[in-house]
Coordinates of C-alpha atoms in Angstrom, one line a residue:
Chain A
M289 CA -26.1 -4.1 -32.0
T290 CA -24.8 -7.5 -33.0
R291 CA -21.9 -9.2 -31.3
Q292 CA -19.8 -8.8 -34.4
E293 CA -20.6 -5.1 -34.6
L294 CA -19.7 -4.7 -30.9
I295 CA -16.4 -6.4 -31.5
E296 CA -15.6 -4.0 -34.3
T297 CA -16.4 -1.1 -32.0
L298 CA -14.3 -2.5 -29.2
Q299 CA -11.3 -3.3 -31.4
P300 CA -9.8 0.2 -31.4
I301 CA -10.6 0.6 -27.6
V302 CA -8.8 -2.7 -26.8
R303 CA -5.8 -1.7 -28.9
R304 CA -5.6 1.7 -27.3
S305 CA -6.0 0.3 -23.7
F306 CA -3.5 -2.5 -24.3
S307 CA -1.1 -0.2 -26.3
D308 CA -0.9 -2.8 -29.0
P309 CA -1.9 -1.5 -32.5
N310 CA -2.1 -5.0 -34.0
L311 CA -4.1 -6.8 -31.3
L312 CA -7.1 -8.6 -32.6
I313 CA -10.0 -9.3 -30.4
T314 CA -10.7 -13.0 -30.0
D315 CA -12.8 -14.7 -27.3
D316 CA -9.9 -16.6 -25.9
L317 CA -7.7 -13.5 -25.1
T318 CA -6.7 -13.7 -21.5
P319 CA -4.0 -12.1 -19.3
A320 CA -2.1 -15.3 -19.6
N321 CA -1.7 -15.2 -23.4
T322 CA -1.7 -11.4 -23.9
P323 CA 1.4 -9.7 -22.5
A324 CA -0.1 -6.3 -22.7
W325 CA -3.0 -7.3 -20.5
T326 CA -2.0 -6.0 -17.1
S327 CA -4.1 -5.0 -14.2
L328 CA -3.7 -1.4 -15.2
S329 CA -4.6 -1.9 -18.9
F330 CA -7.6 -4.0 -17.9
T331 CA -8.8 -1.2 -15.7
Q332 CA -8.3 1.3 -18.5
L333 CA -10.2 -0.9 -20.9
L334 CA -13.2 -1.2 -18.5
T335 CA -13.2 2.6 -18.0
E336 CA -13.2 3.2 -21.8
I337 CA -15.9 0.7 -22.5
E338 CA -18.1 2.2 -19.8
N339 CA -17.5 5.7 -21.1
Q340 CA -18.1 4.7 -24.7
F341 CA -21.5 3.0 -24.1
G342 CA -22.6 4.9 -20.9
I343 CA -22.8 1.7 -18.9
K344 CA -21.5 0.6 -15.5
F345 CA -20.4 -2.9 -14.8
G346 CA -21.2 -4.4 -11.4
M347 CA -18.5 -6.0 -9.2
L348 CA -20.0 -9.5 -9.8
E349 CA -19.8 -9.0 -13.6
L350 CA -16.2 -7.9 -13.3
L351 CA -15.5 -11.1 -11.3
Q352 CA -17.0 -13.2 -14.1
M353 CA -14.8 -11.5 -16.8
Q354 CA -12.3 -14.3 -17.3
N355 CA -11.4 -13.6 -21.0
M356 CA -12.2 -11.2 -23.8
G357 CA -15.2 -13.2 -24.8
S358 CA -16.8 -12.7 -21.5
I359 CA -16.1 -8.9 -21.6
V360 CA -17.8 -8.8 -25.0
D361 CA -20.8 -10.8 -23.7
K362 CA -21.2 -8.7 -20.5
T363 CA -21.0 -5.5 -22.6
L364 CA -23.6 -6.8 -25.1
S365 CA -25.9 -7.8 -22.3
H366 CA -25.9 -4.1 -21.1
L367 CA -26.7 -2.9 -24.6
S368 CA -29.5 -5.3 -25.4
Chain B
M114 CA -13.1 -31.2 -11.8
N115 CA -12.2 -28.1 -9.8
N116 CA -14.6 -25.2 -9.6
L117 CA -12.6 -22.2 -10.7
A118 CA -15.3 -19.6 -10.4
P119 CA -14.0 -16.8 -8.3
E120 CA -15.9 -15.8 -5.2
I121 CA -15.7 -12.6 -3.2
K122 CA -16.0 -12.5 0.6
L123 CA -16.3 -9.5 2.9
F124 CA -15.2 -9.6 6.5
T125 CA -16.3 -7.1 9.1
A126 CA -14.3 -5.7 12.0
G127 CA -16.5 -7.9 14.2
D128 CA -15.4 -11.0 12.2
L129 CA -11.8 -10.0 12.7
A130 CA -12.3 -9.4 16.5
D131 CA -14.1 -12.7 17.0
W132 CA -11.4 -14.5 15.2
L133 CA -8.7 -12.8 17.2
A134 CA -10.6 -13.5 20.5
T135 CA -11.5 -17.2 19.9
G136 CA -9.0 -18.4 17.3
H137 CA -12.0 -19.6 15.2
S138 CA -14.0 -17.8 12.6
T139 CA -17.4 -18.8 11.4
A140 CA -17.0 -16.3 8.6
G141 CA -14.0 -18.3 7.3
L142 CA -11.1 -16.1 8.2
S143 CA -7.8 -17.7 8.5
N144 CA -4.1 -16.8 8.6
E145 CA -4.1 -17.2 4.9
V146 CA -6.4 -14.3 4.4
I147 CA -5.0 -11.8 6.8
S148 CA -2.4 -12.1 9.6
R149 CA -3.6 -11.8 13.1
C150 CA -1.4 -8.7 13.8
R151 CA -2.8 -6.9 10.8
A152 CA -6.3 -7.9 11.8
A153 CA -5.7 -6.5 15.3
A154 CA -4.6 -3.2 13.9
I155 CA -7.8 -3.0 11.8
A156 CA -10.3 -4.3 14.3
H157 CA -9.0 -2.2 17.3
N158 CA -9.2 1.0 15.4
P159 CA -11.3 3.5 17.4
Y160 CA -13.2 4.7 14.3
V161 CA -14.4 1.3 13.1
H162 CA -17.8 -0.2 13.9
K163 CA -18.0 -4.0 14.3
D164 CA -20.3 -4.3 11.3
D165 CA -18.0 -2.3 9.0
P166 CA -16.6 -4.5 6.3
C167 CA -12.8 -4.0 6.5
V168 CA -11.4 -6.9 4.4
A169 CA -12.3 -8.1 1.0
A170 CA -10.9 -11.3 -0.3
I171 CA -11.3 -13.2 -3.6
Y172 CA -11.3 -16.9 -3.5
I173 CA -10.8 -19.4 -6.2
N174 CA -11.4 -23.0 -5.5
G175 CA -11.5 -22.2 -1.8
K176 CA -8.1 -20.5 -1.8
P177 CA -7.6 -16.7 -1.3
V178 CA -5.9 -15.1 -4.4
T179 CA -6.5 -11.4 -3.7
F180 CA -6.9 -9.5 -0.6
T181 CA -7.4 -5.9 0.4
A182 CA -8.0 -4.1 3.7
T183 CA -8.9 -0.7 4.9
F184 CA -8.4 1.1 8.1
A185 CA -10.7 3.9 9.3
D186 CA -9.5 7.4 10.1
N187 CA -11.2 10.5 11.3
I188 CA -10.4 13.6 9.3
N189 CA -12.0 16.8 10.6
G190 CA -15.0 14.8 11.9
T191 CA -15.6 12.6 8.9
V192 CA -14.6 8.9 9.0
Y193 CA -12.6 8.0 5.9
R194 CA -11.3 4.6 4.8
W195 CA -7.6 4.4 3.8
F196 CA -6.8 1.6 1.5
S197 CA -3.4 0.5 2.7
T198 CA -3.1 -3.1 1.8
L199 CA -3.5 -4.9 -1.5
W200 CA -2.2 -8.2 -2.6
C201 CA -2.8 -10.4 -5.6
N202 CA -1.4 -13.8 -6.3
P203 CA 1.0 -13.3 -9.2
E204 CA -0.7 -16.2 -11.1
H205 CA -3.9 -14.2 -11.1
R206 CA -2.7 -10.8 -11.9
G207 CA -4.3 -8.9 -14.8
K208 CA -7.8 -10.3 -14.2
G209 CA -9.0 -7.2 -12.3
Y210 CA -9.3 -8.9 -9.0
P211 CA -7.7 -6.0 -7.1
L212 CA -10.1 -3.7 -8.8
I213 CA -13.0 -5.9 -7.7
A214 CA -11.8 -6.3 -4.1
V215 CA -11.1 -2.6 -3.7
G216 CA -14.2 -1.7 -5.7
T217 CA -16.5 -3.8 -3.5
L218 CA -15.4 -1.8 -0.4
I219 CA -15.5 1.5 -2.3
E220 CA -19.1 0.7 -3.3
H221 CA -20.0 0.0 0.3
Y222 CA -18.5 3.2 1.7
G223 CA -18.9 5.5 -1.2
A224 CA -16.0 6.7 -3.3
E225 CA -15.9 10.1 -1.5
K226 CA -15.1 8.4 1.8
C227 CA -12.3 6.3 0.4
L228 CA -8.7 7.3 0.2
D229 CA -5.8 5.8 -1.7
M230 CA -2.7 5.5 0.4
W231 CA -0.5 3.9 -2.3
G232 CA -0.4 6.4 -5.1
A233 CA 0.9 3.7 -7.4
P234 CA -0.2 3.8 -11.0
E235 CA -2.4 0.7 -10.7
T236 CA -4.2 2.0 -7.7
V237 CA -4.5 5.5 -9.0
E238 CA -6.2 3.9 -12.0
I239 CA -8.5 1.9 -9.8
F240 CA -9.6 5.0 -7.9
R241 CA -10.0 6.9 -11.1
Y242 CA -12.3 4.1 -12.2
F243 CA -14.5 4.9 -9.2
G244 CA -14.6 8.6 -9.9
H245 CA -11.5 10.0 -8.2
N246 CA -9.8 12.3 -10.6
D247 CA -7.0 13.4 -8.5
T248 CA -4.9 11.9 -5.7
T249 CA -5.2 14.7 -3.2
V250 CA -6.4 13.8 0.2
P251 CA -8.3 16.0 2.7
E252 CA -6.1 18.0 5.0
Y253 CA -6.2 17.1 8.6
Q254 CA -6.5 19.6 11.4
F255 CA -4.1 17.8 13.6
T256 CA -5.1 16.8 17.1
P257 CA -2.9 14.4 19.1
K258 CA -4.5 11.0 19.0
S259 CA -4.0 8.1 21.4
I260 CA -4.3 4.6 20.2
R261 CA -7.0 2.6 21.9
R262 CA -5.6 -0.5 23.5
D263 CA -8.7 -2.4 24.5
S264 CA -7.5 -5.9 25.0
L265 CA -5.2 -7.3 27.7
K266 CA -2.9 -8.6 25.0
G267 CA -2.8 -5.1 23.4
Q268 CA -1.9 -3.5 26.7
A269 CA 0.7 -6.0 27.5
A270 CA 2.2 -5.8 24.0
Y271 CA 2.2 -2.0 24.2
L272 CA 4.0 -2.1 27.6
L273 CA 6.5 -4.6 26.5
N274 CA 7.3 -2.6 23.4
K275 CA 7.6 0.6 25.5
L276 CA 9.9 -1.1 27.9
K277 CA 11.9 -2.5 25.0
R278 CA 12.2 0.9 23.4
N279 CA 13.1 2.7 26.7
F280 CA 15.5 0.2 28.2
G281 CA 16.4 -2.1 25.4
G282 CA 19.4 -0.1 24.2
G283 CA 21.0 -0.6 20.9
R284 CA 19.0 0.3 17.9
T285 CA 15.6 -0.2 19.4
K286 CA 16.0 2.9 21.6
Q287 CA 14.0 5.9 20.4
H288 CA 15.3 9.4 20.1
R289 CA 18.9 8.1 20.1
T290 CA 21.1 10.7 18.5
F291 CA 24.2 10.0 16.4
I292 CA 26.8 12.7 16.0
E293 CA 28.5 12.8 12.6
P294 CA 31.0 15.4 11.5
T295 CA 28.5 17.4 9.5
Y296 CA 25.2 16.0 10.4
R297 CA 23.1 14.5 13.1
L298 CA 20.4 11.8 13.0
Q299 CA 17.5 11.6 15.4
Y300 CA 15.1 8.8 15.7
T301 CA 11.5 9.7 16.3
N302 CA 8.1 8.1 16.4
T303 CA 6.2 11.3 15.8
V304 CA 6.0 13.7 13.0
D305 CA 5.9 17.0 14.8
E306 CA 4.8 20.4 13.4
E307 CA 8.3 21.5 12.4
T308 CA 8.9 18.2 10.6
Y309 CA 5.6 18.3 8.8
C310 CA 6.3 21.9 7.6
F311 CA 9.5 20.6 6.2
I312 CA 7.8 17.7 4.5
Q313 CA 5.2 20.0 2.9
N314 CA 8.0 22.2 1.6
H315 CA 10.0 19.4 0.1
A316 CA 7.3 17.0 -1.1
G317 CA 8.2 17.9 -4.6
G318 CA 6.5 15.8 -7.2
D319 CA 5.4 13.1 -4.9
L320 CA 2.0 11.9 -6.0
I321 CA 0.5 12.2 -2.6
P322 CA 2.0 14.8 -0.2
R323 CA 1.1 12.9 2.9
T324 CA -0.6 14.6 5.7
R325 CA 1.0 14.9 9.1
E326 CA -1.7 12.8 10.7
M327 CA -1.3 10.1 8.1
L328 CA 2.4 9.9 8.6
N329 CA 1.8 9.5 12.3
W330 CA -0.8 6.8 11.5
I331 CA 1.8 5.0 9.4
L332 CA 4.2 4.9 12.3
A333 CA 1.4 4.0 14.8
Y334 CA -0.3 1.5 12.4
H335 CA 2.9 -0.4 11.7
F336 CA 3.7 -0.4 15.4
M337 CA 0.3 -1.9 16.1
Q338 CA 0.7 -4.5 13.4
R339 CA 4.0 -5.6 14.9
T340 CA 3.0 -5.8 18.6
P341 CA 5.4 -8.5 19.8
L342 CA 3.0 -10.8 21.5
L343 CA 0.8 -11.0 18.4
A344 CA 3.7 -11.2 16.1
S345 CA 5.2 -14.1 18.0
K346 CA 2.1 -16.1 17.3
E347 CA 2.2 -15.6 13.6
G348 CA 3.2 -18.3 11.2
G349 CA 4.0 -17.7 7.5
N350 CA 1.2 -16.5 5.3
P351 CA 1.1 -15.5 1.7
F352 CA 0.7 -11.9 2.5
H353 CA 4.2 -11.5 4.1
D354 CA 2.8 -9.6 7.0
C355 CA 5.0 -10.7 9.8
D356 CA 8.7 -11.0 10.2
S357 CA 10.3 -12.5 13.3
R358 CA 12.3 -9.3 13.5
Y359 CA 10.8 -5.9 12.7
W360 CA 11.7 -2.4 13.7
M361 CA 10.6 0.9 12.3
S362 CA 11.2 4.5 13.1
G363 CA 11.0 8.0 11.7
V364 CA 14.4 9.5 11.2
K365 CA 15.3 13.2 11.2
L366 CA 18.5 14.3 9.6
F367 CA 19.9 17.7 10.7
V368 CA 22.8 19.5 8.9
D369 CA 24.3 22.2 11.0
D370 CA 21.2 22.0 13.3
R371 CA 19.0 22.5 10.3
L372 CA 16.5 19.8 9.4
A373 CA 17.6 18.5 6.0
A374 CA 15.7 15.2 5.6
F375 CA 13.0 13.0 7.0
Y376 CA 12.5 9.4 6.3
I377 CA 11.1 6.2 7.7
L378 CA 13.5 3.4 8.2
V379 CA 12.4 -0.2 8.5
D380 CA 14.8 -2.9 9.6
S381 CA 13.3 -6.4 9.2
D382 CA 14.1 -9.9 8.1
R383 CA 13.2 -8.8 4.6
G384 CA 15.9 -6.2 4.7
L385 CA 16.5 -2.5 5.4
S386 CA 14.1 -0.2 3.8
V387 CA 14.0 3.6 3.4
K388 CA 10.6 4.9 2.8
Y389 CA 8.8 8.2 2.6
L390 CA 12.1 10.1 2.0
Y391 CA 11.6 13.9 2.0
Y392 CA 14.7 16.0 1.8
D393 CA 16.1 19.4 1.0
K394 CA 17.6 19.1 -2.5
E395 CA 20.3 21.6 -1.5
Y396 CA 21.7 18.9 0.8
A397 CA 21.0 15.9 -1.5
D398 CA 24.6 14.6 -1.4
C399 CA 24.8 14.9 2.3
V400 CA 21.4 13.3 2.8
F401 CA 22.3 10.3 0.6
D402 CA 25.7 10.0 2.3
S403 CA 24.1 10.1 5.7
V404 CA 21.5 7.4 4.8
A405 CA 24.2 5.2 3.3
R406 CA 26.3 5.4 6.5
H407 CA 23.2 4.9 8.6
V408 CA 22.1 1.8 6.8
Q409 CA 25.6 0.4 7.0
T410 CA 25.6 0.6 10.8
L411 CA 22.5 -1.6 10.9
R412 CA 24.3 -4.5 9.2
N413 CA 21.3 -5.9 7.4
P414 CA 22.5 -7.7 4.2
R415 CA 19.6 -6.5 2.1
F416 CA 18.4 -3.0 1.2
T417 CA 15.3 -1.8 -0.5
T418 CA 14.1 1.7 -1.5
R419 CA 11.7 3.2 -3.9
H420 CA 13.9 6.2 -4.3
P421 CA 15.9 5.8 -7.5
Q422 CA 18.6 8.4 -6.8
L423 CA 19.1 6.9 -3.3
A424 CA 19.3 3.4 -4.7
D425 CA 21.9 4.6 -7.2
Y426 CA 23.9 6.3 -4.5
I427 CA 23.8 3.3 -2.2
D428 CA 24.7 1.1 -5.1
S429 CA 27.7 3.3 -5.9
M430 CA 29.0 3.0 -2.3
H431 CA 29.2 -0.8 -2.7
L432 CA 27.7 -1.3 0.7
F433 CA 25.6 -4.1 -0.4
D434 CA 26.1 -6.8 -3.0
K435 CA 24.4 -5.9 -6.3
K436 CA 22.0 -8.8 -5.9
T437 CA 20.9 -7.6 -2.5
I438 CA 19.9 -4.1 -3.6
V439 CA 16.3 -4.4 -4.6
P440 CA 14.9 -1.6 -6.5
I441 CA 11.1 -1.9 -6.1
S442 CA 9.0 -0.6 -8.8
F443 CA 5.9 -1.2 -10.8
S444 CA 5.7 -2.0 -14.4
Y445 CA 4.5 1.1 -16.1
P446 CA 2.9 0.3 -19.4
P447 CA 4.2 2.6 -22.2
A448 CA 0.9 4.3 -22.7
F449 CA 0.6 5.4 -19.1
A450 CA 1.3 9.1 -18.7
F451 CA 3.3 9.3 -15.5
P452 CA 4.4 12.7 -14.4
A453 CA 8.1 13.1 -15.1
T454 CA 8.8 14.6 -11.7
A455 CA 6.6 12.2 -9.7
M456 CA 8.2 9.9 -7.2
S457 CA 6.1 6.8 -6.7
Q458 CA 5.5 5.0 -3.4
G459 CA 3.1 2.2 -4.0
G460 CA 1.5 -0.5 -2.0
D461 CA 1.4 0.1 1.7
G462 CA 5.1 0.9 1.7
D463 CA 6.2 -2.6 2.5
G464 CA 7.2 -3.4 -1.1
F465 CA 4.4 -5.9 -1.7
V466 CA 1.3 -5.0 -3.6

């Protein structure tokens, strides 16, 4: 799966988790510039990604997820 | 350029005990991470081993931005870890740091041995992430438990507090009874069997019908945190653990000699707070009126409660200025399906998560 294909797969998951039907995934999305990005929605997003791809993030990986770009990259590294 | 990479540190009960005993910590503990009184409550727990990690803190640029702590409890022979404290610097919320801090400890002990004391949406979701699909907790077979007081300081603090309670008079005296025209209040520091039956019958939609043992732990745990000798040594810290004045008690309300409500009342510098309110709906007006009168007698200018109906009632009585009534709640995202009948009590009951 390419990065772009992954982003297209993640798009509806992110919109659902953040309850924002118009949200577009960009690498620089962060809690600071995305009002819907709360601790709760972030946890829901992680749960959905893990369920969708059958993967499990480690605690250190979660610690390194500073923005949407890093979430995409960490997911991609599990799939490759 | 500052290094902003977050780093997680775990501290064991031994680290806490060493720091308390010597005032120094090679592990890097400080008042900024956890207050000494809270550390004492965790480290002196009879079910904790010195090598057990009890505190997880996330640092950025050497400063703690998130903190969580567990205390151990024995339920029917199995040691569980209650998560009772969680704090995240507002500037760093939404980054999943609480999930990581809590998760690191959950991964250490195993999800089946960890329990969520908060029942708040955020923490329910964190526990769900680690495989907890419900918020029920194991039932205790209650046996009276004494709190171990190993240290001289602990013993002295206990005795001082006991003396203060027994001879201090005023509102620090336990089991003082008020007589009101239609109801009677009784202070208590124990949830007895009758009271616990009442709580079970009137837990309603509360997310976690708390066990009898757990309610007793809350009373004991808070008492241990606030032991006066330790508390007097505390300075300010970002986790708001210590007030210069703090008093807490269970309160039983009887109407015509029938138990009509139980709640925990906290009177501190941060205000009066009614927590864990369980009441017979038949006596709702009487219960709210009683609580309103009760809090008025304590003359604290600030009032907090998580109970919306009680907050509305107190508000309508104009006992406190509007600005001093602080409804504490979490922000529920629209998509979160929260049971309509559920009453939420988040955090560790102190209003800070």
